[in-house]
Amino acid sequence: MNSKELAIKLLENKSIVPGYRTCAGCPIMIICKTVIAASDKPVVAASATSCAEVTTTVYPQTAWNIPWIHSLFANAPATISGIERAYKAQKKKGKIKEDINFLVISGDGGGYDIGLASLSGALERGHDFVFLCYSNEGYQNTGNQRSSATPKGAATSTTPSGKTEIGKLEFPKDLTKIASAHNIPYVAQINSHNQTDMFEKAKKAFDVKGPAVLISFAACPTNMKADSRYTISISKLATETCFWPLYEVINGKVIINYKPAKKLPIEEFLKTQTKFKKLLKPENKKILQEIQAEVDRRWEELLKLEKL
């Protein structure tokens, strides 16, 4: 699909209507709209507590134009599991005729952390749904606390940088690998700077039988403390530095969808965001080198997995 065809597809899709209240420059609605537009069947969605949920459902209004339910941080996959099983039972009885796709939308709080057990259970049971997690690298609608998706060296409200601390001390969790370890049909990493790749992967995710997982980088201007007009360029840098590679795992087979012609140093990505400013000071050069080494290690490991 070319960019013009995708633009028409997005304009035709009315699953999320104007009136949501995301921050300026927020990529979440780009991600959600693109993924939902990839479904050729009606979609029923469950949203964990998240920025996507609170900004689209400011009482008494809603921006959702599809069947949608709000679940807690911890149980959106369990909620969609029940809906999916009830649908199958009703369809078997002939009470529902049409085919329906099921979707969970979650931030990293509801995917990487609080909702991980619920997600793991739904994947293990083999429910037929797509889990979409957008990682804005922290708990943004409750004050920018760190999550397990927060990168090492990032300053947050619970891991502030100061005279002796650089910010978060741990490397981020790799949820893509965790999802893949459940041996499900489809897992993919996506990014808002490449909507065509996102759309094509979302279509694959909806088309498979069984659970599928899409994990998107979401360059949050509030979290990054960066100018909102640079959301897409920063997103692209996440991929060009291999901090956030674009790849998919189809029935256990790793396929890398984009390999930078010239892999940029991680500093090019970090320096765009004020939350990493402490890392760029000369006295923290060693920590910056550690981050670069970890990015390189994960990228090289991914390249090896593709060859298996």
Tab-separated table of C-alpha atoms in Angstrom:
chain	number	residue	atom	x	y	z
A	1	MET	CA	0.000	0.000	0.000
A	2	ASN	CA	1.382	3.408	-0.963
A	3	SER	CA	1.047	6.561	1.127
A	4	LYS	CA	-1.897	7.915	-0.896
A	5	GLU	CA	-3.872	4.701	-0.509
A	6	LEU	CA	-3.118	4.652	3.203
A	7	ALA	CA	-4.253	8.264	3.605
A	8	ILE	CA	-7.573	7.433	1.931
A	9	LYS	CA	-7.986	4.365	4.141
A	10	LEU	CA	-7.393	6.429	7.274
A	11	LEU	CA	-9.814	9.144	6.170
A	12	GLU	CA	-12.500	6.550	5.498
A	13	ASN	CA	-12.088	4.932	8.913
A	14	LYS	CA	-14.355	6.546	11.512
A	15	SER	CA	-13.525	4.330	14.493
A	16	ILE	CA	-12.133	7.285	16.449
A	17	VAL	CA	-13.805	10.639	15.813
A	18	PRO	CA	-12.492	14.179	16.465
A	19	GLY	CA	-12.705	15.570	19.978
A	20	TYR	CA	-10.088	13.522	21.850
A	21	ARG	CA	-7.744	15.522	24.060
A	22	THR	CA	-4.267	14.134	23.593
A	23	CYS	CA	-1.335	16.502	24.123
A	24	ALA	CA	0.061	18.435	21.167
A	25	GLY	CA	2.399	16.164	19.234
A	26	CYS	CA	1.151	12.959	20.874
A	27	PRO	CA	1.452	9.988	18.468
A	28	ILE	CA	-1.035	7.723	20.256
A	29	MET	CA	-3.987	8.469	17.978
A	30	ILE	CA	-1.784	8.027	14.901
A	31	ILE	CA	-0.954	4.561	16.219
A	32	CYS	CA	-4.504	3.604	17.256
A	33	LYS	CA	-6.194	4.918	14.098
A	34	THR	CA	-3.677	3.253	11.790
A	35	VAL	CA	-3.960	-0.108	13.528
A	36	ILE	CA	-7.769	-0.109	13.614
A	37	ALA	CA	-7.958	0.981	9.959
A	38	ALA	CA	-6.025	-2.169	9.026
A	39	SER	CA	-8.935	-4.385	10.076
A	40	ASP	CA	-11.294	-5.372	7.275
A	41	LYS	CA	-13.870	-6.457	9.865
A	42	PRO	CA	-15.705	-4.594	12.654
A	43	VAL	CA	-13.527	-4.081	15.736
A	44	VAL	CA	-14.446	-4.420	19.401
A	45	ALA	CA	-11.846	-2.798	21.664
A	46	ALA	CA	-10.888	-2.806	25.321
A	47	SER	CA	-8.600	-0.108	26.681
A	48	ALA	CA	-6.554	-0.425	29.813
A	49	THR	CA	-6.255	2.688	31.942
A	50	SER	CA	-3.842	4.830	29.949
A	51	CYS	CA	-3.374	8.117	28.126
A	52	ALA	CA	-5.424	6.703	25.233
A	53	GLU	CA	-8.287	5.951	27.598
A	54	VAL	CA	-8.390	9.194	29.592
A	55	THR	CA	-7.978	11.504	26.589
A	56	THR	CA	-10.727	9.874	24.511
A	57	THR	CA	-13.371	9.514	27.219
A	58	VAL	CA	-13.582	12.767	29.144
A	59	TYR	CA	-17.008	12.435	30.766
A	60	PRO	CA	-19.663	12.740	29.427
A	61	GLN	CA	-18.122	12.528	25.954
A	62	THR	CA	-16.301	9.825	23.999
A	63	ALA	CA	-14.281	9.801	20.784
A	64	TRP	CA	-14.866	6.068	20.248
A	65	ASN	CA	-17.197	5.169	17.406
A	66	ILE	CA	-16.820	1.398	17.863
A	67	PRO	CA	-17.867	-0.930	20.719
A	68	TRP	CA	-15.340	-0.037	23.430
A	69	ILE	CA	-14.867	-0.887	27.088
A	70	HIS	CA	-12.534	0.553	29.704
A	71	SER	CA	-10.688	-1.958	31.857
A	72	LEU	CA	-8.234	-1.413	34.658
A	73	PHE	CA	-4.467	-1.314	34.220
A	74	ALA	CA	-4.323	-4.974	35.180
A	75	ASN	CA	-7.074	-6.741	33.270
A	76	ALA	CA	-7.740	-5.492	29.714
A	77	PRO	CA	-6.522	-8.781	28.132
A	78	ALA	CA	-8.739	-10.735	30.535
A	79	THR	CA	-11.682	-8.510	29.618
A	80	ILE	CA	-11.214	-9.038	25.872
A	81	SER	CA	-10.744	-12.771	26.521
A	82	GLY	CA	-14.217	-12.959	28.033
A	83	ILE	CA	-15.743	-10.896	25.235
A	84	GLU	CA	-14.047	-13.045	22.582
A	85	ARG	CA	-15.256	-16.294	24.170
A	86	ALA	CA	-18.795	-14.953	24.578
A	87	TYR	CA	-18.767	-13.922	20.899
A	88	LYS	CA	-17.653	-17.392	19.820
A	89	ALA	CA	-20.379	-18.999	21.893
A	90	GLN	CA	-23.060	-16.693	20.449
A	91	LYS	CA	-21.768	-17.246	16.924
A	92	LYS	CA	-21.850	-21.015	17.404
A	93	LYS	CA	-25.511	-20.712	18.409
A	94	GLY	CA	-26.197	-18.634	15.311
A	95	LYS	CA	-27.101	-15.511	17.287
A	96	ILE	CA	-24.228	-13.519	15.743
A	97	LYS	CA	-23.516	-13.815	12.026
A	98	GLU	CA	-20.735	-11.333	11.249
A	99	ASP	CA	-17.014	-11.801	11.771
A	100	ILE	CA	-15.462	-9.467	14.362
A	101	ASN	CA	-11.882	-8.589	15.315
A	102	PHE	CA	-10.911	-7.949	18.934
A	103	LEU	CA	-8.343	-5.416	20.112
A	104	VAL	CA	-6.720	-4.395	23.374
A	105	ILE	CA	-5.102	-0.953	23.578
A	106	SER	CA	-2.616	-0.373	26.374
A	107	GLY	CA	0.262	1.826	27.417
A	108	ASP	CA	3.408	0.344	28.911
A	109	GLY	CA	1.844	0.463	32.378
A	110	GLY	CA	-0.879	-1.950	31.268
A	111	GLY	CA	1.469	-3.996	29.069
A	112	TYR	CA	4.984	-4.087	30.454
A	113	ASP	CA	4.017	-3.834	34.129
A	114	ILE	CA	0.647	-4.010	35.864
A	115	GLY	CA	-1.129	-5.892	33.074
A	116	LEU	CA	1.667	-8.322	32.184
A	117	ALA	CA	0.178	-11.329	34.020
A	118	SER	CA	-3.211	-10.779	32.368
A	119	LEU	CA	-1.537	-10.475	28.963
A	120	SER	CA	0.546	-13.603	29.504
A	121	GLY	CA	-2.537	-15.592	30.489
A	122	ALA	CA	-4.508	-14.472	27.439
A	123	LEU	CA	-1.603	-15.314	25.118
A	124	GLU	CA	-1.100	-18.730	26.712
A	125	ARG	CA	-4.798	-19.557	26.379
A	126	GLY	CA	-4.689	-18.655	22.691
A	127	HIS	CA	-7.499	-16.103	22.526
A	128	ASP	CA	-8.033	-14.628	19.070
A	129	PHE	CA	-7.245	-10.925	19.603
A	130	VAL	CA	-4.644	-8.253	18.916
A	131	PHE	CA	-2.806	-6.626	21.803
A	132	LEU	CA	-1.553	-3.135	20.932
A	133	CYS	CA	0.881	-1.598	23.391
A	134	TYR	CA	2.197	1.896	22.776
A	135	SER	CA	5.296	2.522	24.866
A	136	ASN	CA	5.640	6.145	25.906
A	137	GLU	CA	8.225	4.958	28.407
A	138	GLY	CA	6.458	5.818	31.635
A	139	TYR	CA	3.214	6.454	33.494
A	140	GLN	CA	2.367	9.706	31.770
A	141	ASN	CA	-1.226	10.400	32.807
A	142	THR	CA	-0.305	10.077	36.491
A	143	GLY	CA	2.794	12.268	36.555
A	144	ASN	CA	5.649	10.722	34.540
A	145	GLN	CA	6.676	7.924	36.897
A	146	ARG	CA	9.163	5.342	35.644
A	147	SER	CA	7.993	2.059	34.173
A	148	SER	CA	9.945	-0.996	33.110
A	149	ALA	CA	9.846	0.453	29.578
A	150	THR	CA	11.692	3.591	30.712
A	151	PRO	CA	15.222	3.680	29.243
A	152	LYS	CA	18.311	3.729	31.372
A	153	GLY	CA	19.379	7.275	32.213
A	154	ALA	CA	15.924	8.834	31.788
A	155	ALA	CA	14.845	11.346	34.403
A	156	THR	CA	11.312	10.727	35.693
A	157	SER	CA	9.358	11.889	38.720
A	158	THR	CA	10.326	8.704	40.579
A	159	THR	CA	13.872	8.459	39.186
A	160	PRO	CA	14.965	12.105	39.133
A	161	SER	CA	18.429	13.134	38.060
A	162	GLY	CA	20.459	15.135	40.559
A	163	LYS	CA	23.951	15.705	41.830
A	164	THR	CA	24.597	11.988	42.329
A	165	GLU	CA	21.890	10.266	40.248
A	166	ILE	CA	21.531	10.144	36.451
A	167	GLY	CA	17.890	9.005	36.406
A	168	LYS	CA	16.666	5.420	35.933
A	169	LEU	CA	19.486	2.946	36.529
A	170	GLU	CA	18.084	-0.100	34.714
A	171	PHE	CA	17.780	-0.982	31.034
A	172	PRO	CA	14.210	-1.317	29.698
A	173	LYS	CA	12.353	-4.602	29.586
A	174	ASP	CA	12.005	-6.259	26.162
A	175	LEU	CA	8.278	-6.968	25.929
A	176	THR	CA	8.563	-8.063	22.296
A	177	LYS	CA	10.758	-10.995	23.312
A	178	ILE	CA	8.493	-11.813	26.236
A	179	ALA	CA	5.468	-11.952	23.922
A	180	SER	CA	7.394	-14.049	21.391
A	181	ALA	CA	8.308	-16.527	24.113
A	182	HIS	CA	4.618	-17.477	24.305
A	183	ASN	CA	4.973	-19.052	20.838
A	184	ILE	CA	2.076	-17.086	19.402
A	185	PRO	CA	1.523	-16.629	15.644
A	186	TYR	CA	2.524	-12.985	15.318
A	187	VAL	CA	4.505	-10.316	17.198
A	188	ALA	CA	5.845	-7.062	15.773
A	189	GLN	CA	7.493	-3.776	16.710
A	190	ILE	CA	6.110	-0.682	15.006
A	191	ASN	CA	6.780	3.061	15.125
A	192	SER	CA	4.628	6.093	14.299
A	193	HIS	CA	7.117	7.548	11.799
A	194	ASN	CA	6.406	4.649	9.427
A	195	GLN	CA	2.638	4.327	9.064
A	196	THR	CA	2.820	2.040	6.048
A	197	ASP	CA	4.869	-0.513	7.986
A	198	MET	CA	2.484	-0.106	10.920
A	199	PHE	CA	-0.609	-0.645	8.767
A	200	GLU	CA	0.792	-3.723	7.036
A	201	LYS	CA	1.807	-5.317	10.336
A	202	ALA	CA	-1.556	-4.527	11.916
A	203	LYS	CA	-3.293	-6.213	8.972
A	204	LYS	CA	-1.161	-9.319	9.504
A	205	ALA	CA	-1.962	-9.240	13.216
A	206	PHE	CA	-5.722	-9.114	12.603
A	207	ASP	CA	-5.565	-11.801	9.920
A	208	VAL	CA	-3.819	-14.510	11.975
A	209	LYS	CA	-5.825	-17.027	13.963
A	210	GLY	CA	-4.968	-16.683	17.616
A	211	PRO	CA	-3.264	-13.940	19.613
A	212	ALA	CA	-1.040	-11.282	18.051
A	213	VAL	CA	0.989	-8.517	19.703
A	214	LEU	CA	1.972	-5.116	18.311
A	215	ILE	CA	4.342	-2.950	20.349
A	216	SER	CA	4.845	0.624	19.240
A	217	PHE	CA	7.336	3.267	20.250
A	218	ALA	CA	5.337	6.359	21.262
A	219	ALA	CA	7.447	9.496	21.420
A	220	CYS	CA	5.632	11.388	24.186
A	221	PRO	CA	6.505	15.128	24.089
A	222	THR	CA	5.608	15.514	27.774
A	223	ASN	CA	7.821	12.599	28.778
A	224	MET	CA	10.693	13.522	26.468
A	225	LYS	CA	10.415	17.183	27.402
A	226	ALA	CA	10.886	17.924	23.708
A	227	ASP	CA	9.114	20.275	21.323
A	228	SER	CA	5.932	18.602	20.062
A	229	ARG	CA	6.754	19.355	16.414
A	230	TYR	CA	9.661	16.905	16.598
A	231	THR	CA	7.626	13.824	17.589
A	232	ILE	CA	7.978	12.084	14.237
A	233	SER	CA	11.647	12.984	13.696
A	234	ILE	CA	12.498	11.714	17.185
A	235	SER	CA	10.514	8.546	16.472
A	236	LYS	CA	12.546	8.017	13.329
A	237	LEU	CA	15.789	8.487	15.268
A	238	ALA	CA	14.698	5.706	17.635
A	239	THR	CA	14.769	3.356	14.650
A	240	GLU	CA	17.807	4.830	12.867
A	241	THR	CA	19.896	4.297	16.033
A	242	CYS	CA	18.454	0.759	16.445
A	243	PHE	CA	17.093	1.715	19.849
A	244	TRP	CA	13.699	0.680	18.456
A	245	PRO	CA	14.163	-1.715	15.500
A	246	LEU	CA	11.276	-2.472	13.169
A	247	TYR	CA	10.853	-6.232	13.021
A	248	GLU	CA	8.287	-9.000	13.231
A	249	VAL	CA	8.190	-12.568	14.490
A	250	ILE	CA	5.965	-14.800	12.367
A	251	ASN	CA	5.447	-18.257	13.893
A	252	GLY	CA	8.848	-17.972	15.565
A	253	LYS	CA	10.708	-16.640	12.509
A	254	VAL	CA	12.368	-13.242	13.014
A	255	ILE	CA	12.191	-10.812	10.086
A	256	ILE	CA	13.847	-7.403	10.338
A	257	ASN	CA	11.823	-4.944	8.251
A	258	TYR	CA	14.319	-2.097	8.205
A	259	LYS	CA	18.088	-1.979	8.518
A	260	PRO	CA	19.637	1.512	8.627
A	261	ALA	CA	22.104	2.161	5.813
A	262	LYS	CA	24.202	3.917	8.441
A	263	LYS	CA	23.375	3.077	12.033
A	264	LEU	CA	23.453	6.318	14.020
A	265	PRO	CA	24.982	6.527	17.507
A	266	ILE	CA	22.454	6.443	20.347
A	267	GLU	CA	23.545	9.925	21.403
A	268	GLU	CA	21.756	11.326	18.320
A	269	PHE	CA	18.488	10.022	19.765
A	270	LEU	CA	19.153	10.910	23.398
A	271	LYS	CA	20.186	14.504	22.790
A	272	THR	CA	16.759	15.355	21.344
A	273	GLN	CA	15.149	14.826	24.769
A	274	THR	CA	15.680	16.910	27.888
A	275	LYS	CA	15.054	13.893	30.125
A	276	PHE	CA	18.488	12.550	29.079
A	277	LYS	CA	20.444	15.795	29.459
A	278	LYS	CA	22.390	14.510	32.486
A	279	LEU	CA	23.744	11.649	30.360
A	280	LEU	CA	25.359	14.038	27.913
A	281	LYS	CA	27.642	15.632	30.476
A	282	PRO	CA	31.333	14.624	30.205
A	283	GLU	CA	31.368	12.959	33.631
A	284	ASN	CA	28.694	10.496	32.477
A	285	LYS	CA	30.461	9.374	29.323
A	286	LYS	CA	30.920	5.873	30.746
A	287	ILE	CA	27.166	5.458	31.266
A	288	LEU	CA	26.497	6.683	27.738
A	289	GLN	CA	28.951	4.058	26.495
A	290	GLU	CA	27.102	1.385	28.499
A	291	ILE	CA	23.822	2.372	26.856
A	292	GLN	CA	25.418	2.288	23.402
A	293	ALA	CA	26.887	-1.134	24.144
A	294	GLU	CA	23.479	-2.480	25.192
A	295	VAL	CA	21.770	-1.086	22.084
A	296	ASP	CA	24.511	-2.664	19.947
A	297	ARG	CA	24.216	-5.975	21.779
A	298	ARG	CA	20.455	-6.176	21.279
A	299	TRP	CA	20.748	-5.222	17.596
A	300	GLU	CA	23.458	-7.805	16.924
A	301	GLU	CA	21.401	-10.439	18.726
A	302	LEU	CA	18.420	-9.565	16.534
A	303	LEU	CA	20.537	-9.891	13.386
A	304	LYS	CA	21.651	-13.351	14.508
A	305	LEU	CA	18.062	-14.407	15.279
A	306	GLU	CA	17.011	-13.410	11.760
A	307	LYS	CA	19.539	-15.856	10.307
A	308	LEU	CA	18.245	-18.837	12.294
